[in-house]
PDB file of C-alpha atoms in Angstrom:
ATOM      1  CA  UNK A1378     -19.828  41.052  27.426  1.00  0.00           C
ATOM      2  CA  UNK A1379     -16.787  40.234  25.619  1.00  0.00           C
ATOM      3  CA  UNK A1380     -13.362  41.058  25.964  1.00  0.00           C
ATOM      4  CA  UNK A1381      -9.816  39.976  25.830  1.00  0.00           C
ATOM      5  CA  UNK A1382      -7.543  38.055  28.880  1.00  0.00           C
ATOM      6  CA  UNK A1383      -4.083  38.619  29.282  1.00  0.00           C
ATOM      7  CA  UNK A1384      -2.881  35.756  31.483  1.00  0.00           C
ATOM      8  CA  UNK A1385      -1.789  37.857  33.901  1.00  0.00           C
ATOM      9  CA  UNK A1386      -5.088  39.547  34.513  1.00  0.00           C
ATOM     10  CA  UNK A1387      -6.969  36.116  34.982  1.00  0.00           C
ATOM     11  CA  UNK A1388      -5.834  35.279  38.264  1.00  0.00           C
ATOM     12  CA  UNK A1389      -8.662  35.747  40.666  1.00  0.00           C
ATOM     13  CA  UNK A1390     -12.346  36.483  40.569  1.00  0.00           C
ATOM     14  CA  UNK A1391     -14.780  37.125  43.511  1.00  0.00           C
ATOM     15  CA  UNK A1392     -16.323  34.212  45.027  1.00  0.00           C
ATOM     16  CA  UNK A1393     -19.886  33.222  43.376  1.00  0.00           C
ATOM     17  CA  UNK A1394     -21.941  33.739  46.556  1.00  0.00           C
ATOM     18  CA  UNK A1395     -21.113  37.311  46.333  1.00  0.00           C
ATOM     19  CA  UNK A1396     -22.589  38.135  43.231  1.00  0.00           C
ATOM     20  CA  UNK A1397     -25.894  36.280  43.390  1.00  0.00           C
ATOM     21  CA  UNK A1398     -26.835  34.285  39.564  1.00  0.00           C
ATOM     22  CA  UNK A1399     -24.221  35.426  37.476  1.00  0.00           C
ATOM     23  CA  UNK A1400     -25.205  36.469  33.687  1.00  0.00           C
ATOM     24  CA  UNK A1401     -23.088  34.893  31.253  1.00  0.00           C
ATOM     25  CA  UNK A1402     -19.989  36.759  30.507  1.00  0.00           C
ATOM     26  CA  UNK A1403     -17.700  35.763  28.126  1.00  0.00           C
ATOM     27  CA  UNK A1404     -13.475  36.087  27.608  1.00  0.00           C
ATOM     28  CA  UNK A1405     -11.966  35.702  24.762  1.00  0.00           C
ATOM     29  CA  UNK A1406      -8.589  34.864  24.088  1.00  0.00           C
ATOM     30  CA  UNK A1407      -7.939  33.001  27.409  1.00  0.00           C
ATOM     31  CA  UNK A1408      -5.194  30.559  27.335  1.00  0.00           C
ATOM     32  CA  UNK A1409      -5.568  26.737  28.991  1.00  0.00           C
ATOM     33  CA  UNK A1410      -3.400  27.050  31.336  1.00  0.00           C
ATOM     34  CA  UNK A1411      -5.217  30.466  32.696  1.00  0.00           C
ATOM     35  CA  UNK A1412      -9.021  28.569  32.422  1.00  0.00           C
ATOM     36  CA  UNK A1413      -7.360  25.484  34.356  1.00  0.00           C
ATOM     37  CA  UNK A1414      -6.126  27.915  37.141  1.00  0.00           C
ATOM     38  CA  UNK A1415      -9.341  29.885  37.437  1.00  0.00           C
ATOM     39  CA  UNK A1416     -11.624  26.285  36.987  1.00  0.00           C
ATOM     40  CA  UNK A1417      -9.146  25.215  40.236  1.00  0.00           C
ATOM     41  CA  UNK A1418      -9.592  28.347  42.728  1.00  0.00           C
ATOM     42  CA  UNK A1419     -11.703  26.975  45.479  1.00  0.00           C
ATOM     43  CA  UNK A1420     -13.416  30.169  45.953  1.00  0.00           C
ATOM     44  CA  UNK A1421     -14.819  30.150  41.690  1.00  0.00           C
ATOM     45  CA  UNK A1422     -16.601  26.358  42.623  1.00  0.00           C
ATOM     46  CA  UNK A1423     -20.314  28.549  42.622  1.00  0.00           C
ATOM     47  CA  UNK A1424     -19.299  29.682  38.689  1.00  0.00           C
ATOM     48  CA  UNK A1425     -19.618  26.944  35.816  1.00  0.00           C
ATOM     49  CA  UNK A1426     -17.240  27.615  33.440  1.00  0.00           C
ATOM     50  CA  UNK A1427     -17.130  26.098  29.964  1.00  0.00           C
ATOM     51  CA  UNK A1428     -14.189  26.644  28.166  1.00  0.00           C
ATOM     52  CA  UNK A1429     -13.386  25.940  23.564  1.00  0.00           C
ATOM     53  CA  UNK A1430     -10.172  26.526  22.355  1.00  0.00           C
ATOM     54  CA  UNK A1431      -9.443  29.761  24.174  1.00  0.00           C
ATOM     55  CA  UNK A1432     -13.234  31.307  24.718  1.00  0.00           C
ATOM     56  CA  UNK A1433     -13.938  31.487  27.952  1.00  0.00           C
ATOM     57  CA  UNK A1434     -17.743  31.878  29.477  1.00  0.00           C
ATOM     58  CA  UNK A1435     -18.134  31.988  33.638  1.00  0.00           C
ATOM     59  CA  UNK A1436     -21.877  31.903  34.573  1.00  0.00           C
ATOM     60  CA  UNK A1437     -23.811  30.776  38.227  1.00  0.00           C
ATOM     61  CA  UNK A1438     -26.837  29.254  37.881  1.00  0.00           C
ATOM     62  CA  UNK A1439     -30.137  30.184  39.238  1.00  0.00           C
ATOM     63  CA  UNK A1440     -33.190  28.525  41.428  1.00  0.00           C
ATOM     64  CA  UNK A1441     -35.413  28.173  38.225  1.00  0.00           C
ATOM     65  CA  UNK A1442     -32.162  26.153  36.585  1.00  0.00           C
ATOM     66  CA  UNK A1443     -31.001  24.186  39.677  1.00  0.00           C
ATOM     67  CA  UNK A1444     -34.718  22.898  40.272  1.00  0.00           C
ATOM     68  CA  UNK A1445     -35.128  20.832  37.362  1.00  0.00           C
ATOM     69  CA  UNK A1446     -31.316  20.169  37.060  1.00  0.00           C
ATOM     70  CA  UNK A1447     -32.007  17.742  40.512  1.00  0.00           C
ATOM     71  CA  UNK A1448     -34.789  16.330  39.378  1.00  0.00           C
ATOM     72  CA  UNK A1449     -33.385  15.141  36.200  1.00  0.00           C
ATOM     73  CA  UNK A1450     -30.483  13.926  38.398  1.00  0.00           C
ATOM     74  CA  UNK A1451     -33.438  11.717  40.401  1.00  0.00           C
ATOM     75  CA  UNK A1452     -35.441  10.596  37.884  1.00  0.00           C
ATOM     76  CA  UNK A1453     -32.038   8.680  35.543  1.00  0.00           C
ATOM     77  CA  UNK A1454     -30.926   7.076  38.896  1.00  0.00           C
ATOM     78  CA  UNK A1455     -34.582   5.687  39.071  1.00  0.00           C
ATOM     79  CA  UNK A1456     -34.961   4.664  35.526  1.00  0.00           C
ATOM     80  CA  UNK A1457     -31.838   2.949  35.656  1.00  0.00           C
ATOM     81  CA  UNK A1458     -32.917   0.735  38.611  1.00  0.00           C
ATOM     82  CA  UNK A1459     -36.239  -0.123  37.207  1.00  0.00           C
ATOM     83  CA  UNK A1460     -33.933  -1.072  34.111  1.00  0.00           C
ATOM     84  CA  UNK A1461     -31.931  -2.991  35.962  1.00  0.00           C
ATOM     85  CA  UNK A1462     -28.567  -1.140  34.843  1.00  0.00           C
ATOM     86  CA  UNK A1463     -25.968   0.241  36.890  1.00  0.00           C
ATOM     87  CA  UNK A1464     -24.715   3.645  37.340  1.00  0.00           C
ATOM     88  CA  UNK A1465     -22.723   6.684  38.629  1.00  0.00           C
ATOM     89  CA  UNK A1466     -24.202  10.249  38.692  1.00  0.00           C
ATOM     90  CA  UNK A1467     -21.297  12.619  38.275  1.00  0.00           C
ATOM     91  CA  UNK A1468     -23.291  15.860  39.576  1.00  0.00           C
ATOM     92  CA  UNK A1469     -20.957  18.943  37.863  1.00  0.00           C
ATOM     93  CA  UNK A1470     -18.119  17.325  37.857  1.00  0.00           C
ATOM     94  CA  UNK A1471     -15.641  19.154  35.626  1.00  0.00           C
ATOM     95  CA  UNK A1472     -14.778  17.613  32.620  1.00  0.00           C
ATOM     96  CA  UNK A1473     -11.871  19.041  30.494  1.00  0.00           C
ATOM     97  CA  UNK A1474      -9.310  17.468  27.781  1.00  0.00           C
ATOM     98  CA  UNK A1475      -6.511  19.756  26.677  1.00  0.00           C
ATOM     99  CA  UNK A1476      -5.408  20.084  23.016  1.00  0.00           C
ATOM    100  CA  UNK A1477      -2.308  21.381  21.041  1.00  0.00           C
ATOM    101  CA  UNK A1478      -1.790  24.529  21.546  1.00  0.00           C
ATOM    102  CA  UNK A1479      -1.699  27.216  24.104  1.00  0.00           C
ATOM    103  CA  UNK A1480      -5.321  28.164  23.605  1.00  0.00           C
ATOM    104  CA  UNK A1481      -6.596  24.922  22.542  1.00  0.00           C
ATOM    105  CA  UNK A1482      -8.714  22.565  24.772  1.00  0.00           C
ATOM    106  CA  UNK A1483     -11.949  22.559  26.122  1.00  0.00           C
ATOM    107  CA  UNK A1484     -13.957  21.940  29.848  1.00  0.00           C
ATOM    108  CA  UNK A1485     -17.600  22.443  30.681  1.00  0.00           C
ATOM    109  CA  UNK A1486     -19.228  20.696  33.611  1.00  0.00           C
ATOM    110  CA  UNK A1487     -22.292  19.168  33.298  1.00  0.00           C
ATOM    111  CA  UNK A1488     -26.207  19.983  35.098  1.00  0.00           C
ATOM    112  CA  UNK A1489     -26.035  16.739  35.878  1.00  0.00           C
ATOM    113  CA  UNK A1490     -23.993  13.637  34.386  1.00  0.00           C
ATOM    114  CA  UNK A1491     -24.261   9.931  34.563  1.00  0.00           C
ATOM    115  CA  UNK A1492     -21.976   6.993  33.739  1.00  0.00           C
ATOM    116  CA  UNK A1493     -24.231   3.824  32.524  1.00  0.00           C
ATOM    117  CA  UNK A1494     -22.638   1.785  29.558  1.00  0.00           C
ATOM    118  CA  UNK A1495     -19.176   2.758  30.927  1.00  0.00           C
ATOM    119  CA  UNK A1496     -19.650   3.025  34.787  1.00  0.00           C
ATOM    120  CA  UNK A1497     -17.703  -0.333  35.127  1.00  0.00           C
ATOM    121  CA  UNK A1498     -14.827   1.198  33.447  1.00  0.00           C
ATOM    122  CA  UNK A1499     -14.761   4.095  36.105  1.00  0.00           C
ATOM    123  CA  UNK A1500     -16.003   2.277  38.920  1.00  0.00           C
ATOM    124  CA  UNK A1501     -13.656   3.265  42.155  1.00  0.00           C
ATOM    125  CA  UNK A1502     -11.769   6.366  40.417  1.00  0.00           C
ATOM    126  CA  UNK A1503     -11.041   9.478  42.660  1.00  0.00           C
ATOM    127  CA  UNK A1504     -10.476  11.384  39.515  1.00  0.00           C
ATOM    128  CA  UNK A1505     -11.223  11.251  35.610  1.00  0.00           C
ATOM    129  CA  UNK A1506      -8.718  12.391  32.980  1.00  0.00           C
ATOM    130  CA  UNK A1507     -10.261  12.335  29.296  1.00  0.00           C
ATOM    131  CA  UNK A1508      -6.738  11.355  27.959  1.00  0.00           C
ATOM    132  CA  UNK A1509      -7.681   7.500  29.276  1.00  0.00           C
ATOM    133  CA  UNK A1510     -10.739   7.739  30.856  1.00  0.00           C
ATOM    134  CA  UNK A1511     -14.007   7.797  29.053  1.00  0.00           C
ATOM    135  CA  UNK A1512     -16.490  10.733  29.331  1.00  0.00           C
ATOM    136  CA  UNK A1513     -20.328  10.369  30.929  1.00  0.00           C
ATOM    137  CA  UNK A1514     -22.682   8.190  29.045  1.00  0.00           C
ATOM    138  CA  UNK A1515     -25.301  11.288  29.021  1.00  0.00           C
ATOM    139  CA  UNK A1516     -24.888  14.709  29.882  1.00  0.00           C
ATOM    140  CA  UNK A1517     -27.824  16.764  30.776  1.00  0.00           C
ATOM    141  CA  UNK A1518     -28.099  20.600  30.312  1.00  0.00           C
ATOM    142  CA  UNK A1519     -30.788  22.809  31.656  1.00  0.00           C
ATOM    143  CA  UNK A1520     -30.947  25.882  30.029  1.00  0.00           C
ATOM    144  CA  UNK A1521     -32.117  28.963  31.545  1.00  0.00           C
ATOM    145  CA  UNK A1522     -31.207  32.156  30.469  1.00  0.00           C
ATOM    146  CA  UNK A1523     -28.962  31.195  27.700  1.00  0.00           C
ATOM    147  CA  UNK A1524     -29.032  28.289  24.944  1.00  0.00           C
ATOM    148  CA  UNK A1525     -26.540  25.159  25.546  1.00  0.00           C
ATOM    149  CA  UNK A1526     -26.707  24.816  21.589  1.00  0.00           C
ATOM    150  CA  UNK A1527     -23.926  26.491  20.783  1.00  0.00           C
ATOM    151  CA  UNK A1528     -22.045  24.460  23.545  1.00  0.00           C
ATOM    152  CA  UNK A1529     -22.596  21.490  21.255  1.00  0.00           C
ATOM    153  CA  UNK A1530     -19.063  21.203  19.821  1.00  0.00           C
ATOM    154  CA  UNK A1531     -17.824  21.303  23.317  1.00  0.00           C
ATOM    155  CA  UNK A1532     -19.324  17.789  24.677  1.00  0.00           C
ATOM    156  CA  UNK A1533     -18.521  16.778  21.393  1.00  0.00           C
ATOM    157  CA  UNK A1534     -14.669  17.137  22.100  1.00  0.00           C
ATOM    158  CA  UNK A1535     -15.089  15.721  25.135  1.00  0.00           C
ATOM    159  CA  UNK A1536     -16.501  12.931  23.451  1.00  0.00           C
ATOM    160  CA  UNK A1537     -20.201  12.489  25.297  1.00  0.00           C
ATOM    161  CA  UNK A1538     -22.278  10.010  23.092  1.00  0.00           C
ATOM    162  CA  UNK A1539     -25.665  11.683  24.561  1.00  0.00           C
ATOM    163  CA  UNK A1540     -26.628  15.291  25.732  1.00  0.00           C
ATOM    164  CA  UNK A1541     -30.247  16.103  26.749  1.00  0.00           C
ATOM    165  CA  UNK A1542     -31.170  19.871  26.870  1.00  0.00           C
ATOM    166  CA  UNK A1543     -33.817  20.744  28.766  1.00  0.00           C
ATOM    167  CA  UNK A1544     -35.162  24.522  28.233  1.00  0.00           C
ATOM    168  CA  UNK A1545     -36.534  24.949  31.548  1.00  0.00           C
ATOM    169  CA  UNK A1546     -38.766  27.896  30.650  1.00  0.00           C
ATOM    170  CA  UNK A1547     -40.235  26.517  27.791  1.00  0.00           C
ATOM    171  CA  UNK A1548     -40.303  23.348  28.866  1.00  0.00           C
ATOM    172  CA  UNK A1549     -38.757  21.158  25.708  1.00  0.00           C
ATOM    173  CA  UNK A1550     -36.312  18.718  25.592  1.00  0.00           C
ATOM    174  CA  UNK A1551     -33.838  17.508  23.413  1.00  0.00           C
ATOM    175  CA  UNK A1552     -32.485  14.401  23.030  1.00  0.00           C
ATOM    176  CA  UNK A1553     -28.960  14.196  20.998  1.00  0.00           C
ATOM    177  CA  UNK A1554     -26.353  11.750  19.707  1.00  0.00           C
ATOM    178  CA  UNK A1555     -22.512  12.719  18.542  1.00  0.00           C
ATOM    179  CA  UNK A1556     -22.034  12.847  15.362  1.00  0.00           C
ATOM    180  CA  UNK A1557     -18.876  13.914  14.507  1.00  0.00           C
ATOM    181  CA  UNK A1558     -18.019  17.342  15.841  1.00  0.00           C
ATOM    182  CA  UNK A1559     -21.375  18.034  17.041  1.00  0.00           C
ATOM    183  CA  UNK A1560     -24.932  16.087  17.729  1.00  0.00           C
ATOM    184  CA  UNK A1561     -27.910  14.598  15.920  1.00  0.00           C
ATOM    185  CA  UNK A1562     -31.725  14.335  17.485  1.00  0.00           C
ATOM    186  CA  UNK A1563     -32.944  11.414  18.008  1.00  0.00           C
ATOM    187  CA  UNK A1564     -36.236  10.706  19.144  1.00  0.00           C
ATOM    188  CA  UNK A1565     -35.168   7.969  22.165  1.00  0.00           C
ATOM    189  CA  UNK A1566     -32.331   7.584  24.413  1.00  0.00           C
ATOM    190  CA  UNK A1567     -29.462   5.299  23.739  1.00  0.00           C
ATOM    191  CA  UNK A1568     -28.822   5.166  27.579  1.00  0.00           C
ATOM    192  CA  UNK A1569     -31.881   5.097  28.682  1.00  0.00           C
ATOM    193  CA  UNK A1570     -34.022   2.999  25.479  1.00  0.00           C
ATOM    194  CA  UNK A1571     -37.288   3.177  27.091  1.00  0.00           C
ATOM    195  CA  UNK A1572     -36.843   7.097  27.382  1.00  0.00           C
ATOM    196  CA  UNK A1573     -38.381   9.604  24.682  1.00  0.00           C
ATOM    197  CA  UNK A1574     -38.427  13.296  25.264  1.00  0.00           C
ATOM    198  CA  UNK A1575     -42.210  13.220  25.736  1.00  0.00           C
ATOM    199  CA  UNK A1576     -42.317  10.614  28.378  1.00  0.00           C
ATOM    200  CA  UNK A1577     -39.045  12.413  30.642  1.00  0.00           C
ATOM    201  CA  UNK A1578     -41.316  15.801  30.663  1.00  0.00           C
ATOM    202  CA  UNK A1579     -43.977  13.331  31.357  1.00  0.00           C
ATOM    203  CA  UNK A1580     -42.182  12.376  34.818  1.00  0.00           C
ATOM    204  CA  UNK A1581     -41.682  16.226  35.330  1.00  0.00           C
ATOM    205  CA  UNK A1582     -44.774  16.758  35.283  1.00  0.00           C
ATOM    206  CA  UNK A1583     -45.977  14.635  37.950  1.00  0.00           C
ATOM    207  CA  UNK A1584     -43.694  16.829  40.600  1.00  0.00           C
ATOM    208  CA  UNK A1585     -45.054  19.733  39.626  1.00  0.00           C
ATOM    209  CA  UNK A1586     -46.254  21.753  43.113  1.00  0.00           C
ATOM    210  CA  UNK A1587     -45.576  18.917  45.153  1.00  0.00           C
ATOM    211  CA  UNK A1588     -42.723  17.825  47.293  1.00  0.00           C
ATOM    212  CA  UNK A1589     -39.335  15.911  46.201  1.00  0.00           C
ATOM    213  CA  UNK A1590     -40.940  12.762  48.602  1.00  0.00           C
ATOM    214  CA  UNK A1591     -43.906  13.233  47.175  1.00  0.00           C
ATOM    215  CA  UNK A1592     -42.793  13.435  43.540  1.00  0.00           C
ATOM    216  CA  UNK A1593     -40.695  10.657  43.902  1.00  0.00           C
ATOM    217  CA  UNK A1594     -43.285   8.468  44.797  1.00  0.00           C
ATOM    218  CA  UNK A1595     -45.532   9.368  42.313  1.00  0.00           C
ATOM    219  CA  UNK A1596     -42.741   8.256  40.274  1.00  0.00           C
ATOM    220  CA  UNK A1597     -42.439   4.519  41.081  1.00  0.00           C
ATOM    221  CA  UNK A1598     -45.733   4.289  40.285  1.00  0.00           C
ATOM    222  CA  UNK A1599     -45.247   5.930  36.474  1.00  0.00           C
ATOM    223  CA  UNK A1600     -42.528   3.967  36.053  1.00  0.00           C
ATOM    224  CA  UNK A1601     -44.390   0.431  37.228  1.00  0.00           C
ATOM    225  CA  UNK A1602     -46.464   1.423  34.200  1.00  0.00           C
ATOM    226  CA  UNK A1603     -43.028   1.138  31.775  1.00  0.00           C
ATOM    227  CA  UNK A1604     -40.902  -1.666  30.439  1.00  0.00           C
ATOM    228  CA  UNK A1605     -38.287  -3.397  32.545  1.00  0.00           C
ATOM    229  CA  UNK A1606     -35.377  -4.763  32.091  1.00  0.00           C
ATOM    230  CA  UNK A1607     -33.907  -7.789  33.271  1.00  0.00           C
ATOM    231  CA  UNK A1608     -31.554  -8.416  36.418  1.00  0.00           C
ATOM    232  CA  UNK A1609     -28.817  -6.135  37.032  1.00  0.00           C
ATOM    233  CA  UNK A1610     -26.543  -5.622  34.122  1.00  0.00           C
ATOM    234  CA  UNK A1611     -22.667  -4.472  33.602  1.00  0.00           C
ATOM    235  CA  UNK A1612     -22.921  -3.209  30.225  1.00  0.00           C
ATOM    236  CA  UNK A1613     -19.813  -2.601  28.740  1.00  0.00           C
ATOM    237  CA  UNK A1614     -17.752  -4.235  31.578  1.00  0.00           C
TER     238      UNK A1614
END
């Protein structure tokens, strides 16, 4: 659905748990300052919203998206200690950067987002402003019942060196790398360098129809068969 927002008819919406998993709906024409309010109400925090130089799409996610969503966001934290590198999952954190104009900018949160390379640089913060701050070091996407390709553009103004996109009922991944206003495959992780698409749905598929605990330790074990790395490092410190 598409339509256009006056900025006095974007004020509220009802809350998320209301409407069950939310189709994508789209606004066009919103201006920042509307998308910051709306991103802000406490009682939108079940919507994602990602938001490109005044297009505005509000969706809530569903079981099939949020399952392998957490798992991605348990299998990077255990990669990156058998690495030996240091980290910060930002969960869906919502990222944003305005630009110049009144319906310029753009804000998406991520599935699941991790500092690696830079979490030195944001160790301690309460908050993140992409004016001086930088953005995650990869930024996962789980796509469900729409693509995240178009959303490309969008993590590329944010500035995220790495997206993954997991279709999560096809089961593919995508590994990319920015490249000017949009993203590149490459065929292994800059975060993560022991990580190739194949081996990550690999790891998936060891937790298929088993438990979390059980998954998990199912993992140690894959990743015992994996390179290393050395002692604990603070890359980019």
């Amino acid at each position: 659905m598409a339509t256009h927002v006056q900025e006095q008819e974007a004020q509220t919406s009802p809350p998320a748990h209301e409407l069950g998993p939310l189709r994508p709906v789209v606004l066009r024409g919103v201006p920042w300052k509307v998308y910051v309010r709306l991103r802000d109400e406490p009682r939108n925090y079940g919507y994602r919203m990602t938001y490109y130089d005044g297009t505005l799409e509000i969706m809530s996610p569903a079981y099939i998206h949020d399952g392998p969503s957490r798992r991605l966001g348990i299998l990077v934290p255990l990669v990156c200690r058998h690495l030996g590198f240091t980290y910060n999952g930002t969960g869906s954190t919502t990222f944003r950067l305005p630009g110049e104009g009144r319906k310029k900018g753009a804000g998406r949160e991520p599935d699941q987002g991790f500092y690696i390379a830079s979490e030195p640089v944001v160790r301690g913060k309460e908050e993140i402003d992409l004016r001086v701050d930088p953005p995650p070091d990869l930024w996962i996407e789980v796509d469900n019942r729409s693509s995240s390709r178009l959303r490309l553009p969008v993590y590329a103004r944010l500035g995220v060196p790495e997206v993954w996109r997991l279709d999560s009922r096809k089961n593919r991944l995508w590994f990319g790398r920015k490249a000017g206003e949009t993203y590149e495959t490459i065929e292994q992780s800059i975060a993560l360098p022991i990580l190739a698409p194949a081996l990550v749905l690999e790891a998936l598929a060891l937790g298929v129809r088993v438990s979390e605990w059980e998954w998990e330790r199912r993992l140690v074990a894959w990743l015992g068969n994996l390179p290393a790395g050395g002692p604990v490092r603070e890359r980019g410190a």
